[in-house]
Each structure stands twice: as structure tokens, then as C-alpha cells.
Coordinates of C-alpha atoms and ligand atoms in Angstrom, one line a residue:
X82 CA 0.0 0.0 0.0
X83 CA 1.6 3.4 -1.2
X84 CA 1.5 5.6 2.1
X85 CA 0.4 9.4 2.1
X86 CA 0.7 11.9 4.0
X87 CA -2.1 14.2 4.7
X88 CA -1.8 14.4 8.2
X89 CA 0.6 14.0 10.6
X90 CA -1.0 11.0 12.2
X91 CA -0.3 9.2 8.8
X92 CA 3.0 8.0 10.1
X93 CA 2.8 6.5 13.1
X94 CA 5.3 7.9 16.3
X95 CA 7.9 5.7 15.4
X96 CA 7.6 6.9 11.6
X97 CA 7.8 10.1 12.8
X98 CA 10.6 9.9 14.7
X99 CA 12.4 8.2 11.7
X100 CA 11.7 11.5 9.4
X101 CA 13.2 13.9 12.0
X102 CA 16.0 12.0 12.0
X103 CA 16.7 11.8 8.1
X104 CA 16.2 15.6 8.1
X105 CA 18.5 15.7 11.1
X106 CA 20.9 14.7 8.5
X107 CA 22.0 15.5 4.8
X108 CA 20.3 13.6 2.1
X109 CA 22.6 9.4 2.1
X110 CA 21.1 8.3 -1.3
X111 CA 19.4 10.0 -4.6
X112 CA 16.2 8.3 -4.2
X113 CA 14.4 10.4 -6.7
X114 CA 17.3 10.4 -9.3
X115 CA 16.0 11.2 -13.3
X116 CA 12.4 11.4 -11.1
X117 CA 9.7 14.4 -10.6
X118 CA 7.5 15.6 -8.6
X119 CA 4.6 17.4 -9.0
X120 CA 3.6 20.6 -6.5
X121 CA 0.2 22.1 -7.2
X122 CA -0.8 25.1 -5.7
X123 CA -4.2 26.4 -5.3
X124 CA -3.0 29.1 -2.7
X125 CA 0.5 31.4 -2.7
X126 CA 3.2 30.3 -1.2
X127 CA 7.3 30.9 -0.8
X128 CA 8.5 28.8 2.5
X129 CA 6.7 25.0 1.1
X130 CA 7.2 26.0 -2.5
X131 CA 10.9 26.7 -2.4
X132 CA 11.5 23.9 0.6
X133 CA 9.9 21.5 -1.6
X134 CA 11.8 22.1 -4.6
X135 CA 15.1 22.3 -3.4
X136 CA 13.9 19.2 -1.0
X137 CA 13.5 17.3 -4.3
X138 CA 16.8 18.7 -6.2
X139 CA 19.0 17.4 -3.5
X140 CA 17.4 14.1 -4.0
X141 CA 18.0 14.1 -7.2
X142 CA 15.0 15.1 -8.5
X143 CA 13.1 17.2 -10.4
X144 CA 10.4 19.7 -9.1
X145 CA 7.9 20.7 -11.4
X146 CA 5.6 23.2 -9.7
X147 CA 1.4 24.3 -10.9
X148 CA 0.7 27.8 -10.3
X149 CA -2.6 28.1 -8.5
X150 CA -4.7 29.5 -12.4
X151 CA -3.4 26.1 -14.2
X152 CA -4.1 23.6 -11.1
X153 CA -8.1 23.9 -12.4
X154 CA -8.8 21.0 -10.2
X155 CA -12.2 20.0 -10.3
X156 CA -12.6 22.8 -13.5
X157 CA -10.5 21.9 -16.0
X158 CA -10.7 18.5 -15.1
X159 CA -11.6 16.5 -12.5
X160 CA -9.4 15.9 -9.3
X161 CA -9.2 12.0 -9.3
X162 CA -8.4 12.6 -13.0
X163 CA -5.6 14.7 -11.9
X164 CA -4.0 12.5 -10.1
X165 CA -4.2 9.5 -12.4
X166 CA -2.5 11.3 -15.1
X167 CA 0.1 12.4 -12.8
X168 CA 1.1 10.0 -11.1
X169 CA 2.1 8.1 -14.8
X170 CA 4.9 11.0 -15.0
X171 CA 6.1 11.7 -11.0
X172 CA 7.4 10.0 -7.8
X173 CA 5.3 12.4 -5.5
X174 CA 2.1 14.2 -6.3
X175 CA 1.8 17.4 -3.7
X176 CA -0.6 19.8 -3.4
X177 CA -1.9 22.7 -1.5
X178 CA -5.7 23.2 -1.7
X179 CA -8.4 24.8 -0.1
X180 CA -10.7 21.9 0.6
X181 CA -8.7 18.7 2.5
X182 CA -11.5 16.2 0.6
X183 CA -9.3 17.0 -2.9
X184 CA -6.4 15.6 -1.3
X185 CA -8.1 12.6 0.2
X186 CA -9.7 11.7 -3.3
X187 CA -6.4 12.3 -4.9
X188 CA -4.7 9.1 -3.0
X189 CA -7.9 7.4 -3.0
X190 CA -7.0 6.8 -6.8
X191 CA -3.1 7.4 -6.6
X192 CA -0.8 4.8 -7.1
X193 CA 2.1 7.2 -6.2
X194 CA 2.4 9.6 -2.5
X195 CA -0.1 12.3 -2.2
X196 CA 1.5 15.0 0.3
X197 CA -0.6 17.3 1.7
X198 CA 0.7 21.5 1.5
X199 CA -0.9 22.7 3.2
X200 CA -5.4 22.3 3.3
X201 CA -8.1 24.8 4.8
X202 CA -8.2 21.6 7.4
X203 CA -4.3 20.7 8.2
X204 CA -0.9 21.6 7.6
X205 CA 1.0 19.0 8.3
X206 CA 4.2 19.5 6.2
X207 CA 5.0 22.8 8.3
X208 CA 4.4 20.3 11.6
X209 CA 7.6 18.6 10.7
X210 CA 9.8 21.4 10.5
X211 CA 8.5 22.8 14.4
X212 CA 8.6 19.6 15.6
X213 CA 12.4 19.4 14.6
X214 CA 13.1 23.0 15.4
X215 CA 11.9 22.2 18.8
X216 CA 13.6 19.3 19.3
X217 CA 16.7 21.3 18.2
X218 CA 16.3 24.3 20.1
X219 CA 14.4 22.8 23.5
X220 CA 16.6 19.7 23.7
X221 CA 13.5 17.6 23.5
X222 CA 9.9 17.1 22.5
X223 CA 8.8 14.2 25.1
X224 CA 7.1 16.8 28.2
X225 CA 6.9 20.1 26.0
X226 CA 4.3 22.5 26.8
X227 CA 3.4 24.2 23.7
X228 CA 0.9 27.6 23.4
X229 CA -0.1 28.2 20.3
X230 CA -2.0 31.5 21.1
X231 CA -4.8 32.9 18.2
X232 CA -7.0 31.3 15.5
X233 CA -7.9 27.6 16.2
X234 CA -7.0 26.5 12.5
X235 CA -5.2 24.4 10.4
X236 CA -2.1 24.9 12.1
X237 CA -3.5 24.2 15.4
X238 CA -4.7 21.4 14.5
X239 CA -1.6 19.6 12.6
X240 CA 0.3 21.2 15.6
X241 CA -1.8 19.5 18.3
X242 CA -1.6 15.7 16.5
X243 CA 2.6 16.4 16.1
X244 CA 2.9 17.4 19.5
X245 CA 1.0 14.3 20.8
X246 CA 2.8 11.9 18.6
X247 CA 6.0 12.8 20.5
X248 CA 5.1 13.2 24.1
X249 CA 4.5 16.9 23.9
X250 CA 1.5 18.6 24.3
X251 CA -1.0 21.7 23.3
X252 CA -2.7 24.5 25.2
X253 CA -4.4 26.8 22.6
X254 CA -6.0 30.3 23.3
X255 CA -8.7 32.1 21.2
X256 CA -10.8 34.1 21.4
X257 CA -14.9 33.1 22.2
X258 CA -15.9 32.0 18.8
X259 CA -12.7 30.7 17.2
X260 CA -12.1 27.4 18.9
X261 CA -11.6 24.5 16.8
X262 CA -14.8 23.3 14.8
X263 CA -16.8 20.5 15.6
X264 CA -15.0 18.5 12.5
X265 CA -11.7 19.6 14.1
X266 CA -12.8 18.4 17.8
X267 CA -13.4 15.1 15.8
X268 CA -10.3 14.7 14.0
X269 CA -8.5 15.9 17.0
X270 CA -10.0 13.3 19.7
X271 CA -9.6 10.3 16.9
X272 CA -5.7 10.9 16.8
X273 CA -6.2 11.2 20.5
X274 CA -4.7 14.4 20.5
X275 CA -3.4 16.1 23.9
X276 CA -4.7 19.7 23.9
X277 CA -6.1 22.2 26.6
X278 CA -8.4 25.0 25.6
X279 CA -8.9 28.6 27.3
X280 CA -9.8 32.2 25.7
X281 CA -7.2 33.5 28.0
X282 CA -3.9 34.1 26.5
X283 CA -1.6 34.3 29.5
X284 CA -3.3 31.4 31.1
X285 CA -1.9 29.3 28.1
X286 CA 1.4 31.1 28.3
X287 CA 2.1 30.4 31.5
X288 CA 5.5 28.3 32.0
X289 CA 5.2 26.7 28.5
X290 CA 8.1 25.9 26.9
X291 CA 7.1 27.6 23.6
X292 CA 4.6 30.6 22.9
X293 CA 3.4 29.7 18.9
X294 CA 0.8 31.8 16.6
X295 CA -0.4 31.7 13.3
X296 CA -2.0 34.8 11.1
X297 CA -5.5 35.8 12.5
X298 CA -7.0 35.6 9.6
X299 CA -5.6 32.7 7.0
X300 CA -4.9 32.2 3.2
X301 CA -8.5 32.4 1.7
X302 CA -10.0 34.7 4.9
X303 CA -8.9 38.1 3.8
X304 CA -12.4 39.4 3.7
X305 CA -12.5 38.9 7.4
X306 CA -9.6 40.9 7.9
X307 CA -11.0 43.7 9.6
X308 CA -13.6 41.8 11.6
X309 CA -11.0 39.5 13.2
X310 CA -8.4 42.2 13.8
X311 CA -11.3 43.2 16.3
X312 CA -12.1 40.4 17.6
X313 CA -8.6 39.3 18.2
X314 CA -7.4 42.3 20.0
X315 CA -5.2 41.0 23.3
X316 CA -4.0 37.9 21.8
X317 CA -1.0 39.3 20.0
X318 CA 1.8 38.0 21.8
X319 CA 4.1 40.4 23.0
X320 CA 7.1 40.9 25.2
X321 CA 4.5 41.0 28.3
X322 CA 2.8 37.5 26.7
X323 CA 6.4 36.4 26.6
X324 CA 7.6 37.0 30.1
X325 CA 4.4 34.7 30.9
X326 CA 6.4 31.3 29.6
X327 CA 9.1 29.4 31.0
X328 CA 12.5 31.7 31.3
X329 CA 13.8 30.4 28.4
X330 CA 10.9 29.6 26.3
X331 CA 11.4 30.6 22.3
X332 CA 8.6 32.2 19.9
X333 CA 7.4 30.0 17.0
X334 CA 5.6 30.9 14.0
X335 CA 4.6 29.0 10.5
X336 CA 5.1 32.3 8.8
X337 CA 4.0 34.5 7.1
X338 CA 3.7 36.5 9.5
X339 CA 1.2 39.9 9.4
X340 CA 3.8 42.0 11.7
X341 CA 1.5 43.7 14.5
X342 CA -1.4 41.9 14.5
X343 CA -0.6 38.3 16.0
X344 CA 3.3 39.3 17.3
X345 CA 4.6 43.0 17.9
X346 CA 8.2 43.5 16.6
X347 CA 9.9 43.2 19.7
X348 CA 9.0 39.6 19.7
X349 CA 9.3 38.6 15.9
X350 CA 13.0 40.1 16.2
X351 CA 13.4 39.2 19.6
X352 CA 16.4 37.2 21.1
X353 CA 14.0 33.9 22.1
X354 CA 12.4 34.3 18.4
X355 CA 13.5 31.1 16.0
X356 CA 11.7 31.8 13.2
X357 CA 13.9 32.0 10.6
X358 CA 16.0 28.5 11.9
X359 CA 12.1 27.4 11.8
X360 CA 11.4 28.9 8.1
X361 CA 14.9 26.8 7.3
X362 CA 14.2 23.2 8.7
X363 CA 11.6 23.2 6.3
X364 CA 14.0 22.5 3.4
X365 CA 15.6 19.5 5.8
X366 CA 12.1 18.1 7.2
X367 CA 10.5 18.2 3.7
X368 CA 13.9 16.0 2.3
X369 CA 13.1 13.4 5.0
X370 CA 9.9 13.1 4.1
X371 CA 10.2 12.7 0.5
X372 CA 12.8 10.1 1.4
X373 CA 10.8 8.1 3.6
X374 CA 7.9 8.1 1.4
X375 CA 9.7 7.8 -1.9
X376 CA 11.4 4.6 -0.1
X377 CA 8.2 3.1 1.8
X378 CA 6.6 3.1 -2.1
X379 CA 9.5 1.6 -3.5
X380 CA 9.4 -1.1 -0.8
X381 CA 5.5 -1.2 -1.5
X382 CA 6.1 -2.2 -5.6
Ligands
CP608 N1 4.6 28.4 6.5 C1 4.3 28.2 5.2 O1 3.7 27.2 4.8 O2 4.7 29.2 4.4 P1 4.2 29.4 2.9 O3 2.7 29.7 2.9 O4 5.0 30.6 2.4 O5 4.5 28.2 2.1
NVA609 N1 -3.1 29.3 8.7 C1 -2.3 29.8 7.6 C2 -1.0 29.1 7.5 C3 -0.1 29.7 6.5 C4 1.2 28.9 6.4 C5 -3.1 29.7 6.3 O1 -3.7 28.7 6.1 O2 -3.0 30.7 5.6

């Protein structure tokens, strides 16, 4: 059976564990030599696009990336059909779409891995590179208090599986109204998923090991802009959010990041910020991935 990854929870702890080691290290063997693979965008991106393709160069492969007009899935043609013509020409078919489903029918008929970019559900991908960053910069992920403080969405969600998976766990902190959805509360309790909930942001904060947030509004939510900027007022975390965590707790975020709204400055640029080693491990966490997938389907045919 060719394995996929659409959300963390597809590998199991011990696969897990396996990935953030090959990304600990530089790539052993060109698994994806004379090979492609396919990255379709529905939505912008710089950090998954570029990690991705130079992910798949230094395996020896070659990235061919969709800009979000040609993907037409579902308009031009239809998604399953998609994915059966592309996986005749490429190791790895990836994608980043608004609606998770897309990516579920694509590996229901894919012969080849189906790698999810990021969905309006899950982000997944980006899990692997804070899960490694953590690891790198904490010392450990087994105990880790994690708050991710803001909009209960598809980071938070990928974020809380990963950090179960390892030992680690979740407080999140939003505002009344933008908790997880019922959907979410679903997915979340069927991976059995460690997470504490609270609309107060320095009750979350309080001795974590990391303070983490996410743009108010996301990729696709831009309409909202001004109504959530409202209704998100006091959860930007700041230097006086920061002094709330553990001594030496660092500041996390996926990026992009809208500078002011969901962190001032001072923390962004700030000495316990690791960011950009963050924006960086996802070059080395999307590599181990591809390897281990690209592997687990050649052991699969
Ligand atoms: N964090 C992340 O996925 O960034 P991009 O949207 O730039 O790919
Ligand atoms: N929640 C954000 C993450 C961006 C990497 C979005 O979906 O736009």
C-alpha cells in the first residue's frame, strides 16, 4: 500500500521519529534520481514551494511546480483525473488546496504519495519542521508545553496531532468564537490528541516551553480581515505574553507572518524568536519526508 501523507497521524510515532531523523541529517542516497514531482498550488506560497523544490533537487529530482490559475482542479478537469495522469509521470504528487476532501480523493486513486501543503483543514508539512526546530532548540519534545495563542485553525490542529505523537503537548487560546470546529474536535480526539483549551492568552502562556501563533486571519480569509483584527485584540503576543512562559521559552511561527497583528516586533526580532531556523528546517524536514515516502513506495512495488 503506497503511504500518504495528509496528516501527521499518517505516520505512526515511530515513523515520525524516523523523518526527523533523516532531516537531522544531509540527504545518504538519490532516491528520486532522473524522477519528478509534482507541487500544485491552489494558494500562494514561498516557504513549502521553495522547501519542496530544493527538498526534491538534493534528492535528485526534479520539481515541477502548478501555479494556483493552471491547477483547475475539479474545473478543467476533475481531481481524481488529476492524479491519475500524474502520477504516470512523477514520484510524488503534492498539493496545496483549499478543501482537505481534494487531497483525500487524490490518494484514493493514486498509485504514487499524495502529500498534503498545506489544506483549509491541516498543515501537516509545516508540523515537521516545528517539531524538529523544537527538538533542536528545546533539547527535547517528550514533556513540552506548547501555546499556540490565536485562531484555532489548520495549524493548530496539525500542531496538536505532532505534538502528541511525541510526548509533547497543546494549550491553545482564542478568542470566544474561534475554537476548533466540531469537524476539528473530531479529527482531534480520533488521533487522540493532547490539547487544553482557554480564551485567555496568558493562562496558556504560563511556563510553556514555547509561545506559537499563526496569522489571525488565514490564506482564503482576507475578507475577514478587519472583523477578526477586532475580535482578536489582546491575543498578539508580545514581550508582556512572553515573560508569561518558562525563562527560556522561544517564539514560533509558521510564517507568514502579518507583523503587529498576532506578534509585535519586539517579539518577531526578539532574542528567544527562532523563526527563521524554523522557516529553514523546512527544506531539511520536507527532504526526509520525500525520502521516507519515496522509499516506503519503492518497498510497497
Ligand atoms: N509556512 C508556510 O507554509 O509558508 P508558505 O505559505 O510561504 O509556504
Ligand atoms: N493558517 C495559515 C498558515 C499559513 C502557512 C493559512 O492557512 O493561511
Amino acid at each position: 500500500m503506497v503511504r500518504h501523507f495528509l496528516e501527521v497521524d499518517d505516520l505512526t510515532p515511530a515513523e515520525l521519529a524516523t523523518v526527523l531523523d533523516m532531516a537531522s541529517h544531509p540527504a545518504t542516497d538519490l532516491v528520486l534520481a532522473r524522477r519528478g514531482v509534482a507541487l500544485l498550488f491552489e494558494k500562494p506560497s514561498a516557504r513549502t514551494r521553495h522547501s519542496m523544490e530544493i527538498a526534491t533537487i538534493e534528492l535528485g529530482g526534479h520539481p515541477l511546480y502548478v501555479r494556483p490559475e493552471e491547477v483547475g482542479l475539479d474545473t478543467r478537469e476533475s481531481v481524481e483525473d488529476v492524479a491519475r495522469v500524474l502520477m504516470g509521470y512523477h514520484a510524488v504528487i503534492a498539493a496545496r488546496v483549499f478543501e482537505h476532501n481534494k487531497l483525500e480523493r487524490m490518494a484514493a486513486v493514486s498509485s504514487v504519495p499524495v502529500v498534503n501543503l498545506l489544506s483549509d483543514d491541516a498543515h501537516p508539512i509545516q508540523v515537521l519542521a516545528d517539531l524538529l526546530t523544537i527538538r533542536q532548540q528545546v533539547g527535547r519534545l517528550d514533556g513540552v508545553t506548547v501555546a499556540y495563542i490565536g485562531d484555532a485553525n489548520n495549524m493548530a490542529r496539525s500542531l496538536a496531532i505532532g505534538l502528541s505523537m511525541c510526548g509533547a503537548r497543546l494549550r491553545v487560546a482564542y478568542p470566544e468564537g474561534y475554537g476548533f470546529s466540531e469537524a476539528a474536535l473530531a479529527r482531534l480526539a480520533a488521533a487522540d490528541a493532547d490539547v487544553e483549551a482557554t480564551t485567555d492568552p496568558a493562562e496558556a502562556a504560563t511556563g510553556a516551553d514555547v509561545l506559537y501563533t499563526d496569522a489571525w486571519y488565514s490564506m482564503g480569509q482576507e475578507a475577514e480581515m478587519v472583523t477578526r483584527r477586532r475580535d482578536f485584540a489582546g491575543f498578539q503576543v508580545d514581550n508582556a505574553l512572553m515573560s508569561a512562559a518558562a525563562p527560556d521559552a522561544i517564539f514560533m511561527h509558521c510564517l507568514p507572518a502579518h507583523r503587529g497583528d498576532e506578534a509585535s516586533d519586539e517579539v518577531l526580532d526578539g532574542p528567544r524568536s527562532v523563526i527563521f531556523p524554523q522557516a529553514h528546517n523546512r527544506l531539511h524536514s520536507a527532504r526526509g519526508l520525500l525520502e521516507f515516502l519515496v522509499r516506503a513506495a519503492g518497498n510497497a512495488s
